[in-house]
Short mmCIF file of C-alpha atoms and ligand atoms in Angstrom, two decimals:
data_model
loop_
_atom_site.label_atom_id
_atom_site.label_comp_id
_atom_site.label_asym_id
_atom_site.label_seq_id
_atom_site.Cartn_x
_atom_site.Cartn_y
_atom_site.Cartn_z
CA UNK A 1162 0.00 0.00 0.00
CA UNK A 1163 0.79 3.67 -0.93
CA UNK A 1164 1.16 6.05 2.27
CA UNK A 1165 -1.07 8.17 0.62
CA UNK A 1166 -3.90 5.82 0.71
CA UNK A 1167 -3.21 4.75 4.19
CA UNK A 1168 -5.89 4.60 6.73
CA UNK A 1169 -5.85 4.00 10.58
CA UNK A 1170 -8.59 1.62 12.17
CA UNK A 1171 -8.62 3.55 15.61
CA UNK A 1172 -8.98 6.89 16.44
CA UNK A 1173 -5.06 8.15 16.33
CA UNK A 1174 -4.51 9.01 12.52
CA UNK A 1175 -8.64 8.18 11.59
CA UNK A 1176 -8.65 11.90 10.79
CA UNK A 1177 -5.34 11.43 8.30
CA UNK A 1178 -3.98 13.83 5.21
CA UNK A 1179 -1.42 12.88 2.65
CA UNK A 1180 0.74 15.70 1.58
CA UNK A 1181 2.96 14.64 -1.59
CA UNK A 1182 5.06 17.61 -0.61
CA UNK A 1183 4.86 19.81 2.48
CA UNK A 1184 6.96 22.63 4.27
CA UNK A 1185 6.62 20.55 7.65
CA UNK A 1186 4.12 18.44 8.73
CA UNK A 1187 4.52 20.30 12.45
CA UNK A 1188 4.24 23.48 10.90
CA UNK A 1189 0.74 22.52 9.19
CA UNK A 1190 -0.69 20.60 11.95
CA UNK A 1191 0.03 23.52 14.42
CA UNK A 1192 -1.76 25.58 11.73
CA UNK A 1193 -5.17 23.04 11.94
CA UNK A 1194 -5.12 22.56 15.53
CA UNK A 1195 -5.68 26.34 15.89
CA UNK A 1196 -8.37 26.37 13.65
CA UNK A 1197 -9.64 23.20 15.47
CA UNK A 1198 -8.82 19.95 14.26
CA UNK A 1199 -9.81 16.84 16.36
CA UNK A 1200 -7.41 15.14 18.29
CA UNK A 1201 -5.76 11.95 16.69
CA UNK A 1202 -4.94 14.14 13.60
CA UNK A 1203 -2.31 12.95 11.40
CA UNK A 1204 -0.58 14.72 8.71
CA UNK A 1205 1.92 12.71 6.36
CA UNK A 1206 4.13 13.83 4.31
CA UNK A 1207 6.26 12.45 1.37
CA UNK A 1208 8.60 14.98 1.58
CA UNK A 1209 9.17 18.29 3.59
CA UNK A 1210 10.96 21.56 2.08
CA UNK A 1211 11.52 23.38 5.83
CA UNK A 1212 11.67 20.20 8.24
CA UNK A 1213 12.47 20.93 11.41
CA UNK A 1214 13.99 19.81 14.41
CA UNK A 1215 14.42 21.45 17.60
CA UNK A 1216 15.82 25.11 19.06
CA UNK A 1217 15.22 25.65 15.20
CA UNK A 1218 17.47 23.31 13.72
CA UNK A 1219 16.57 21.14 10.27
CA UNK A 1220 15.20 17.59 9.44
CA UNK A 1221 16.45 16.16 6.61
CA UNK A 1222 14.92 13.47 4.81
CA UNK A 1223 15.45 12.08 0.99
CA UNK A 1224 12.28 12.26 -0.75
CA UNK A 1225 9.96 9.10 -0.56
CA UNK A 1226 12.10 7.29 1.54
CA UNK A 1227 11.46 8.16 5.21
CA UNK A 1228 8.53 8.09 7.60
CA UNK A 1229 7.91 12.36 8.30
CA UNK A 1230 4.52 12.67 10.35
CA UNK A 1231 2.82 14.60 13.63
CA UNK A 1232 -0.19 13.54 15.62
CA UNK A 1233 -2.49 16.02 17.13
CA UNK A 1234 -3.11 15.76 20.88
CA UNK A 1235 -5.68 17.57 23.06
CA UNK A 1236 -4.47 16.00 26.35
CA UNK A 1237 -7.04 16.05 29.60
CA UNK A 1238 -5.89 17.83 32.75
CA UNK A 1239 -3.49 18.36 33.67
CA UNK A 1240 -2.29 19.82 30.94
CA UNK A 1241 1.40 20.38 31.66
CA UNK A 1242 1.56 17.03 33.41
CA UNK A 1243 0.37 15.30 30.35
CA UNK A 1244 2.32 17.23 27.83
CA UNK A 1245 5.47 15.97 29.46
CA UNK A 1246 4.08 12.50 28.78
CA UNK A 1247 2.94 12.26 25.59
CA UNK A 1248 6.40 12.58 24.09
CA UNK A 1249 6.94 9.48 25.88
CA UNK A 1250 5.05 7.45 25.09
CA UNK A 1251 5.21 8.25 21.53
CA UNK A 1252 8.87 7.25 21.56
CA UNK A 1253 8.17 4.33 23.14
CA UNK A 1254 6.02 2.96 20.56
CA UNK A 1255 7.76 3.86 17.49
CA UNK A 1256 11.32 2.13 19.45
CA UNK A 1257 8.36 -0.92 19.46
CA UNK A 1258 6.89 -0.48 15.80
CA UNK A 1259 10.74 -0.38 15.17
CA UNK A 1260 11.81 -3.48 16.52
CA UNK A 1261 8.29 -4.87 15.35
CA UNK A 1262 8.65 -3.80 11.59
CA UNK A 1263 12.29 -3.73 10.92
CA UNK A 1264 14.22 -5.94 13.98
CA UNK A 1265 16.33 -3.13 14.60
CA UNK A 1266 16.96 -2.71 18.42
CA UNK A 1267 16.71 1.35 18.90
CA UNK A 1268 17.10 2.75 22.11
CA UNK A 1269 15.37 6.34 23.38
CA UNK A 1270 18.28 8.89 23.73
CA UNK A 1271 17.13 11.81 26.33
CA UNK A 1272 14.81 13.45 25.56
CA UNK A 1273 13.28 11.81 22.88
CA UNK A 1274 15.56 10.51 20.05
CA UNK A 1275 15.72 6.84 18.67
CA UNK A 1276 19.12 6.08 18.70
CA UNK A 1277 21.32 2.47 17.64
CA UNK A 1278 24.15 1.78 20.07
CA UNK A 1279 26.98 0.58 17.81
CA UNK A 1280 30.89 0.73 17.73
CA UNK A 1281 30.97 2.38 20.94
CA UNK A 1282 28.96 5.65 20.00
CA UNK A 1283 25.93 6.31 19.03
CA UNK A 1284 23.47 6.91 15.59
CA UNK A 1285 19.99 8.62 15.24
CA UNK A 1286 17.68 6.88 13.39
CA UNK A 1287 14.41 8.76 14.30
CA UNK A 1288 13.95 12.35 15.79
CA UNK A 1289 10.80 14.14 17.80
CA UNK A 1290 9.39 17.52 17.50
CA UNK A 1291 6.58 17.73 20.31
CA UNK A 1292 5.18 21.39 19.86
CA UNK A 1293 2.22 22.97 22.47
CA UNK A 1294 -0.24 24.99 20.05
CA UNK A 1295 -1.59 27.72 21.66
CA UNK A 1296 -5.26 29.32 21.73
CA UNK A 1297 -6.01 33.02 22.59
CA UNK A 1298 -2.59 32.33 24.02
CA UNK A 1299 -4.01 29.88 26.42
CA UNK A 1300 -1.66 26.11 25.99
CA UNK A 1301 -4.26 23.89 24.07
CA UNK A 1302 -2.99 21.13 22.41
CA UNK A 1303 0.14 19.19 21.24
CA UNK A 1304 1.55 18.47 18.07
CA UNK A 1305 4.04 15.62 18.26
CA UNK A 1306 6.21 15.85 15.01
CA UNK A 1307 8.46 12.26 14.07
CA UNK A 1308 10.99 11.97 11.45
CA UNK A 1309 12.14 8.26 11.44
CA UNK A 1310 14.64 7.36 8.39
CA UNK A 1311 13.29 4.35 6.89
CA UNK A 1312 15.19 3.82 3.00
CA UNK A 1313 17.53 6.05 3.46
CA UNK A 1314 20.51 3.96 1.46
CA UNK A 1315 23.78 4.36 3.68
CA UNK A 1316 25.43 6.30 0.47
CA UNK A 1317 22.43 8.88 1.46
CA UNK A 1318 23.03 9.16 5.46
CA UNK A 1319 26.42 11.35 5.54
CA UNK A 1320 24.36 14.01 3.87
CA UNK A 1321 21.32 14.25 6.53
CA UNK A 1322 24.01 14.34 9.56
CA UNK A 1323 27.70 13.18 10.33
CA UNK A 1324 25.79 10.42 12.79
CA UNK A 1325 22.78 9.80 10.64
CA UNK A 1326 21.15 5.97 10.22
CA UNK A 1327 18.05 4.12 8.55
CA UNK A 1328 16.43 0.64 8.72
CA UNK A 1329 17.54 0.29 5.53
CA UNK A 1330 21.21 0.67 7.28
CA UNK A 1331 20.78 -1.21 9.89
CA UNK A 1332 18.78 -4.23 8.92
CA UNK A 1333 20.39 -4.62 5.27
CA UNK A 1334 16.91 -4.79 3.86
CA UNK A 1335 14.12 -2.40 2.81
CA UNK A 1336 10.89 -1.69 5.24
CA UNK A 1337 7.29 -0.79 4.16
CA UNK A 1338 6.59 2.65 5.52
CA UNK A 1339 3.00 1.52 5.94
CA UNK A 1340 3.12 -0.99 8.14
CA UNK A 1341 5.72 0.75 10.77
CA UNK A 1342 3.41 3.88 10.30
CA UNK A 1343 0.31 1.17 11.57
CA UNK A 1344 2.40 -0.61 14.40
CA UNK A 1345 3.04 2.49 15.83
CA UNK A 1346 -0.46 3.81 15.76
CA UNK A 1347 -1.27 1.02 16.95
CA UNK A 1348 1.00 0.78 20.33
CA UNK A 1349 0.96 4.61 20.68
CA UNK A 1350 -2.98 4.70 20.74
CA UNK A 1351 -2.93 1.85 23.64
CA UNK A 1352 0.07 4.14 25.55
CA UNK A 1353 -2.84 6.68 25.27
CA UNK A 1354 -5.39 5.26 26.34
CA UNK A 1355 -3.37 4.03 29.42
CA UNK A 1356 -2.05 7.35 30.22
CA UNK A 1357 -5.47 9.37 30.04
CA UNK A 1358 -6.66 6.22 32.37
CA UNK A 1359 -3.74 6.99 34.99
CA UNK A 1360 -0.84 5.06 34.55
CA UNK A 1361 2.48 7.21 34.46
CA UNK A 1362 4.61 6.14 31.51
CA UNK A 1363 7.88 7.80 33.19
CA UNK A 1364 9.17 4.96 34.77
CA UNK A 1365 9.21 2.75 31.54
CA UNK A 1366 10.31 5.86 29.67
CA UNK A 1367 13.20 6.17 32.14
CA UNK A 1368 14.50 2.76 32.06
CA UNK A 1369 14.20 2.82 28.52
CA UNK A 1370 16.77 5.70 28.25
CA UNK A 1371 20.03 4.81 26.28
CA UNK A 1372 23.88 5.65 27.60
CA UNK A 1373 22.97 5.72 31.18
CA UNK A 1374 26.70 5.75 33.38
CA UNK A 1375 28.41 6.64 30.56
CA UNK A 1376 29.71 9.89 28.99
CA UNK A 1377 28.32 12.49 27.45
CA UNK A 1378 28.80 16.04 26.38
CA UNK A 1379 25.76 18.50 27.19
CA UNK A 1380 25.52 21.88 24.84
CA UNK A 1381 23.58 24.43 26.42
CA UNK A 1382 23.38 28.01 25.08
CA UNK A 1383 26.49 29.05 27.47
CA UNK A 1384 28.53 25.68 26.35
CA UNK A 1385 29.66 22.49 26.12
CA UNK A 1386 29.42 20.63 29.94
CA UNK A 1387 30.86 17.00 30.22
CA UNK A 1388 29.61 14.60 32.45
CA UNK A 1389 28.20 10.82 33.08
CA UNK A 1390 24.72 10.24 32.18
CA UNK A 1391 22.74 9.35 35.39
CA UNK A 1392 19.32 9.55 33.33
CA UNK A 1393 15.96 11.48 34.13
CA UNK A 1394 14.19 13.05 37.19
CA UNK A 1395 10.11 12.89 38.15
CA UNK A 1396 10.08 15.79 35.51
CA UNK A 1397 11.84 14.09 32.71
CA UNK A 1398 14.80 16.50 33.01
CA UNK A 1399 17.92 15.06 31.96
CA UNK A 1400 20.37 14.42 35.19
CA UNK A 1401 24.13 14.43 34.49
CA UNK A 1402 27.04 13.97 37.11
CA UNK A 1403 29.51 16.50 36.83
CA UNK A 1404 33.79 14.88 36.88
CA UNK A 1405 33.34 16.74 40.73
CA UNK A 1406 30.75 14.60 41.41
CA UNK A 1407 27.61 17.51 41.63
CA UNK A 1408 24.43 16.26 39.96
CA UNK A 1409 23.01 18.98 37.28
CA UNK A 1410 19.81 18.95 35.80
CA UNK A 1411 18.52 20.10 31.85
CA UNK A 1412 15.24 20.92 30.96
CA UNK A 1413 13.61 19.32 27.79
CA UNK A 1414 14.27 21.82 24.95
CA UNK A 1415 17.47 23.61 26.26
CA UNK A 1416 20.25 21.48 25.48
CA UNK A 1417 22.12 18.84 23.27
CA UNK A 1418 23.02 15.36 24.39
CA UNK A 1419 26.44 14.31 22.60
CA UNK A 1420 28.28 10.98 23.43
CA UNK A 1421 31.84 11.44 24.35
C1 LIG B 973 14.91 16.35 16.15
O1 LIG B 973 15.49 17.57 16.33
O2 LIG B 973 15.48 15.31 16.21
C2 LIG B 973 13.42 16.42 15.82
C3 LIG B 973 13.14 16.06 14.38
C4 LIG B 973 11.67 16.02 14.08
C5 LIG B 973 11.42 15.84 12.62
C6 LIG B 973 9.97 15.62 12.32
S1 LIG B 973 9.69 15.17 10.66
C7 LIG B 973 8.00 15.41 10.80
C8 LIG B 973 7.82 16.65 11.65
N1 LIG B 973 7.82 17.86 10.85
C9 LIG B 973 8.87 18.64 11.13
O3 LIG B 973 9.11 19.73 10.56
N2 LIG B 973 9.63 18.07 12.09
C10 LIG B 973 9.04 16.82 12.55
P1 LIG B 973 16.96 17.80 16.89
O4 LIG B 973 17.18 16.99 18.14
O5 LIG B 973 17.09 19.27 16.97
O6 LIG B 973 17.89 17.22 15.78
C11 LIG B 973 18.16 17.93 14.61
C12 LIG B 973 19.57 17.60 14.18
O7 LIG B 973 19.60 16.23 13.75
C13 LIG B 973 20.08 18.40 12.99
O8 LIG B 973 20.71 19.55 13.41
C14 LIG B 973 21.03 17.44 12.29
O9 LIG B 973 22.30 17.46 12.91
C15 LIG B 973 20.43 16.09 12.61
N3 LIG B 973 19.59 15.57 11.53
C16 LIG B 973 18.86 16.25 10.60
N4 LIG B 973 18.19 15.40 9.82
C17 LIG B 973 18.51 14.16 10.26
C18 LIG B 973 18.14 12.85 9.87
N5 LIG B 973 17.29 12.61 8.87
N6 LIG B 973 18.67 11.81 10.55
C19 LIG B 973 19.53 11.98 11.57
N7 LIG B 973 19.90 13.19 11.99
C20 LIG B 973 19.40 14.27 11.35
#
């Protein structure tokens, strides 16, 4: 099956539109949330000409080859509490639809990457953009933005970053778009439902964090900090142990995580 013809059974992605080309799927969504759109809304694209990642970085993605979507969220009270989560557990289930579809073993780097643990370091397979759209400047909803490189061929990766991989990469063979786009709906929808019933994703979240006791290099606005990975507070803030032993915290959205 085409992505453009593809069609979710339950209610995350039922409401679904196929854009052949698009400036960023996050960018458009945002857009229809403020004018209303109903939760579970998914926009798809083949192709985006102004991806983006976070603290207004890029995505790159090779036409026709990757998996470039966002879901729409209108999380219940309490808002901020949920918006924390929801990030969660959508990198949770694509690591599953991942291991599911393709039998590649990714790992969640802080906050929210997908990440394979090779050679000693580390390569990003799939990145998240979650967004909070706004109402009469009142927080309303959430737009969760994934890039995930599917059949990206290895010649490809150098060009979308120096530690870039795919499926295609990793499991030597090519994987249908389609059905990791329906595993994940699939397991994220069921993460969903169990959240807005009251179970607290953090804990699986946190021990599902990669590179835990080992090094890293932080970049915040004022610089590069180097530390040990200790992994994730109650908040999900990233925890790193300073070489003089003190325990600093990030905030989602401020800095980098590099391995060392
Ligand atoms: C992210 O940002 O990892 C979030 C990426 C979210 C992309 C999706 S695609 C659908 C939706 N629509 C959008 O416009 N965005 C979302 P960040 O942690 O800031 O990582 C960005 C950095 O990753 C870049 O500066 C590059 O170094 C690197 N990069 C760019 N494209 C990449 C790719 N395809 N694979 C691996 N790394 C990439």
């Amino acid at each position: 099956m085409e992505l453009s013809a593809y069609r979710h059974q339950g209610y995350l992605g039922a409401n679904v539109h196929y854009f052949a080309q698009a400036s960023s799927t996050n960018t458009l969504l945002l857009q229809a949330g403020a004018e209303g759109a109903p939760e579970g809304t998914l926009f798809i694209a083949d192709e985006q000409t102004a991806g983006r990642g976070r603290m207004g970085r890029r995505w790159e993605a090779p036409p026709g080859t990757c998996l470039l979507c966002s879901l729409l969220f209108r999380p219940p009270a309490p808002f901020d509490y949920h918006l924390a989560r929801v990030p969660m557990i959508v990198g949770l289930a694509m690591a599953e639809a991942v291991r599911q579809t393709a039998g590649v073993d990714a790992r969640l780097k802080w906050p929210n990457d997908l990440i394979v643990e090779r050679d000693g370091s580390w390569f990003k397979l799939a990145g998240l953009l979650g967004e909070v759209g706004a109402v009469e400047n009142v927080p309303a909803f959430l737009v969760v933005g994934i890039g995930v490189n599917v059949n990206v061929p290895p010649a490809q990766l150098p060009a979308l970053a120096p530690n870039a991989t795919s499926l295609l990469a990793e499991s030597g063979r090519p994987v249908d778009r389609v059905a990791l786009l329906d595993a994940f709906l699939t397991r994220a929808e069921a993460y969903y439902d169990r959240l807005r019933r009251g179970w607290d994703p953090l804990p699986r979240w946190r021990q599902a964090l990669a590179w835990k006791g080992r090094p890293v290099a932080v970049q915040t606005s004022r610089g590069t900090i180097h530390g040990v990975m200790e992994g994730a507070d109650d908040d999900g803030a990233l925890l790193v142990r300073l070489r003089n032993d003190e325990m600093r915290r990030f905030s989602v959205g401020d800095v980098t995580l590099r391995p060392t």
